[in-house]
Amino acid sequence: MTTGSSTRDTTASTARRPTRQQAAVAELLERSDDFTSAQTVHARLRESGAGVGLATVYRTLQSMVEAGTVDVLRTDDGEAVYRACSTHHHHHLVCRSCGRTVEVEGPAVEKWADKVASDHGFSGVTHTLEIFGTCADCTAAAR
């Protein structure tokens, strides 16, 4: 009599596949270029027929922020807004009026941040930089 051994690898990653609701949130953010509030994400999902609760949207967005797949920033009134972003280090140029967002790289900012940190004896420094203004379309519409 021979004994068989399990082919199941018990050391394999236990990472779970995203739920249907999590996938819906991720897909919606991937289709949007602008920062979006959790309430807006929830409303758009409901409009599309996706049955996703608001609490699930908040939990999903927070886990995506923690995983580094989504950026979050605070608006002037303190509301958190979210955006799927590229994985390389970048900054955002955001329209105060319509929310249009452009990813920008800033080598001069990086050099300045490194120099200021070094001048003051800091190491391992990280930073975020969001630049707010009014886009050309909103400026033209205001005239």
Tab-separated table of C-alpha atoms in Angstrom:
chain	number	residue	atom	x	y	z
A	1	MET	CA	0.000	0.000	0.000
A	2	THR	CA	1.372	3.382	-0.896
A	3	THR	CA	0.473	6.610	0.777
A	4	GLY	CA	-0.152	9.646	-1.298
A	5	SER	CA	1.091	13.087	-0.397
A	6	SER	CA	-0.882	16.228	-0.817
A	7	THR	CA	0.166	18.422	-3.700
A	8	ARG	CA	-1.234	21.426	-1.915
A	9	ASP	CA	1.475	23.945	-1.034
A	10	THR	CA	0.719	25.090	2.511
A	11	THR	CA	3.372	27.798	2.271
A	12	ALA	CA	1.637	29.540	-0.618
A	13	SER	CA	0.344	33.051	-0.166
A	14	THR	CA	-2.997	33.329	1.523
A	15	ALA	CA	-3.889	36.516	-0.349
A	16	ARG	CA	-7.548	36.618	-1.245
A	17	ARG	CA	-9.007	37.507	-4.573
A	18	PRO	CA	-10.855	40.803	-4.583
A	19	THR	CA	-14.574	40.579	-3.952
A	20	ARG	CA	-17.044	41.636	-6.619
A	21	GLN	CA	-17.606	44.873	-4.708
A	22	GLN	CA	-13.888	45.614	-4.376
A	23	ALA	CA	-13.377	44.940	-8.075
A	24	ALA	CA	-16.228	47.345	-8.900
A	25	VAL	CA	-14.636	50.136	-6.815
A	26	ALA	CA	-11.222	49.540	-8.404
A	27	GLU	CA	-12.685	49.503	-11.928
A	28	LEU	CA	-14.595	52.752	-11.348
A	29	LEU	CA	-11.450	54.515	-10.086
A	30	GLU	CA	-9.414	53.208	-13.034
A	31	ARG	CA	-11.916	54.858	-15.427
A	32	SER	CA	-11.704	58.242	-13.684
A	33	ASP	CA	-8.879	60.732	-14.076
A	34	ASP	CA	-9.972	62.947	-11.201
A	35	PHE	CA	-10.001	62.626	-7.426
A	36	THR	CA	-13.395	61.370	-6.276
A	37	SER	CA	-15.089	61.221	-2.881
A	38	ALA	CA	-16.267	57.942	-1.379
A	39	GLN	CA	-19.851	59.196	-1.580
A	40	THR	CA	-19.463	59.893	-5.305
A	41	VAL	CA	-17.886	56.462	-5.873
A	42	HIS	CA	-20.830	54.906	-4.008
A	43	ALA	CA	-23.418	56.910	-5.990
A	44	ARG	CA	-21.834	56.012	-9.352
A	45	LEU	CA	-21.714	52.339	-8.419
A	46	ARG	CA	-25.380	52.393	-7.390
A	47	GLU	CA	-26.304	54.174	-10.655
A	48	SER	CA	-24.549	51.426	-12.603
A	49	GLY	CA	-26.499	48.745	-10.742
A	50	ALA	CA	-23.627	47.534	-8.584
A	51	GLY	CA	-24.929	46.646	-5.140
A	52	VAL	CA	-22.113	48.039	-3.038
A	53	GLY	CA	-22.735	49.529	0.389
A	54	LEU	CA	-21.176	52.810	1.451
A	55	ALA	CA	-19.263	51.145	4.308
A	56	THR	CA	-17.778	48.675	1.814
A	57	VAL	CA	-16.714	51.558	-0.418
A	58	TYR	CA	-14.958	53.248	2.517
A	59	ARG	CA	-13.229	50.011	3.627
A	60	THR	CA	-12.172	49.211	0.071
A	61	LEU	CA	-10.769	52.690	-0.547
A	62	GLN	CA	-8.834	52.600	2.733
A	63	SER	CA	-7.337	49.201	1.913
A	64	MET	CA	-6.374	50.458	-1.543
A	65	VAL	CA	-4.670	53.504	0.004
A	66	GLU	CA	-2.775	51.220	2.405
A	67	ALA	CA	-1.742	48.988	-0.518
A	68	GLY	CA	-0.489	52.019	-2.452
A	69	THR	CA	-2.810	51.524	-5.419
A	70	VAL	CA	-4.853	54.659	-4.692
A	71	ASP	CA	-3.810	58.156	-3.669
A	72	VAL	CA	-5.870	60.172	-1.216
A	73	LEU	CA	-5.878	63.889	-0.530
A	74	ARG	CA	-7.960	66.229	1.588
A	75	THR	CA	-9.984	69.000	0.017
A	76	ASP	CA	-10.129	72.488	1.506
A	77	ASP	CA	-13.187	71.447	3.522
A	78	GLY	CA	-11.422	68.331	4.854
A	79	GLU	CA	-13.130	65.722	2.688
A	80	ALA	CA	-10.979	62.764	1.604
A	81	VAL	CA	-10.933	62.179	-2.162
A	82	TYR	CA	-9.380	59.222	-3.954
A	83	ARG	CA	-7.734	58.501	-7.292
A	84	ALA	CA	-6.079	55.477	-8.880
A	85	CYS	CA	-2.555	56.594	-9.693
A	86	SER	CA	0.591	55.369	-11.314
A	87	THR	CA	3.037	53.505	-9.124
A	88	HIS	CA	6.028	55.810	-9.615
A	89	HIS	CA	6.601	58.832	-7.390
A	90	HIS	CA	4.653	61.827	-8.639
A	91	HIS	CA	2.690	64.874	-7.559
A	92	HIS	CA	-0.711	66.227	-8.555
A	93	LEU	CA	-1.899	69.434	-10.156
A	94	VAL	CA	-5.585	69.729	-9.189
A	95	CYS	CA	-8.240	72.190	-10.402
A	96	ARG	CA	-10.060	73.735	-7.439
A	97	SER	CA	-13.180	74.202	-9.534
A	98	CYS	CA	-13.785	70.982	-11.481
A	99	GLY	CA	-11.306	68.605	-9.836
A	100	ARG	CA	-9.390	67.882	-13.043
A	101	THR	CA	-6.120	66.252	-12.027
A	102	VAL	CA	-2.808	65.911	-13.811
A	103	GLU	CA	0.076	63.774	-12.544
A	104	VAL	CA	3.340	65.690	-12.665
A	105	GLU	CA	6.917	64.873	-11.865
A	106	GLY	CA	9.059	67.476	-10.197
A	107	PRO	CA	12.792	66.801	-10.206
A	108	ALA	CA	13.445	70.285	-8.804
A	109	VAL	CA	11.074	69.564	-5.906
A	110	GLU	CA	12.832	66.267	-5.225
A	111	LYS	CA	16.256	67.940	-5.155
A	112	TRP	CA	14.944	70.739	-2.933
A	113	ALA	CA	13.352	68.278	-0.465
A	114	ASP	CA	16.572	66.228	-0.276
A	115	LYS	CA	18.676	69.359	0.294
A	116	VAL	CA	16.395	70.806	2.976
A	117	ALA	CA	16.327	67.463	4.782
A	118	SER	CA	20.112	67.114	4.585
A	119	ASP	CA	20.691	70.714	5.712
A	120	HIS	CA	18.692	69.976	8.846
A	121	GLY	CA	20.172	66.545	9.532
A	122	PHE	CA	17.150	64.513	8.450
A	123	SER	CA	17.282	61.226	6.580
A	124	GLY	CA	14.705	58.806	5.249
A	125	VAL	CA	12.477	61.728	4.327
A	126	THR	CA	9.298	61.288	2.312
A	127	HIS	CA	6.943	63.967	1.071
A	128	THR	CA	3.745	64.655	-0.780
A	129	LEU	CA	3.020	67.706	-2.866
A	130	GLU	CA	-0.330	68.669	-4.292
A	131	ILE	CA	-0.607	71.856	-6.337
A	132	PHE	CA	-4.049	73.454	-6.535
A	133	GLY	CA	-5.160	76.020	-9.082
A	134	THR	CA	-7.775	76.597	-11.766
A	135	CYS	CA	-7.545	74.751	-15.077
A	136	ALA	CA	-7.780	76.576	-18.411
A	137	ASP	CA	-11.346	75.389	-19.092
A	138	CYS	CA	-12.644	76.645	-15.722
A	139	THR	CA	-10.728	79.908	-16.089
A	140	ALA	CA	-12.292	80.472	-19.527
A	141	ALA	CA	-15.774	79.585	-18.237
A	142	ALA	CA	-15.431	82.116	-15.412
A	143	ARG	CA	-14.761	84.982	-17.845
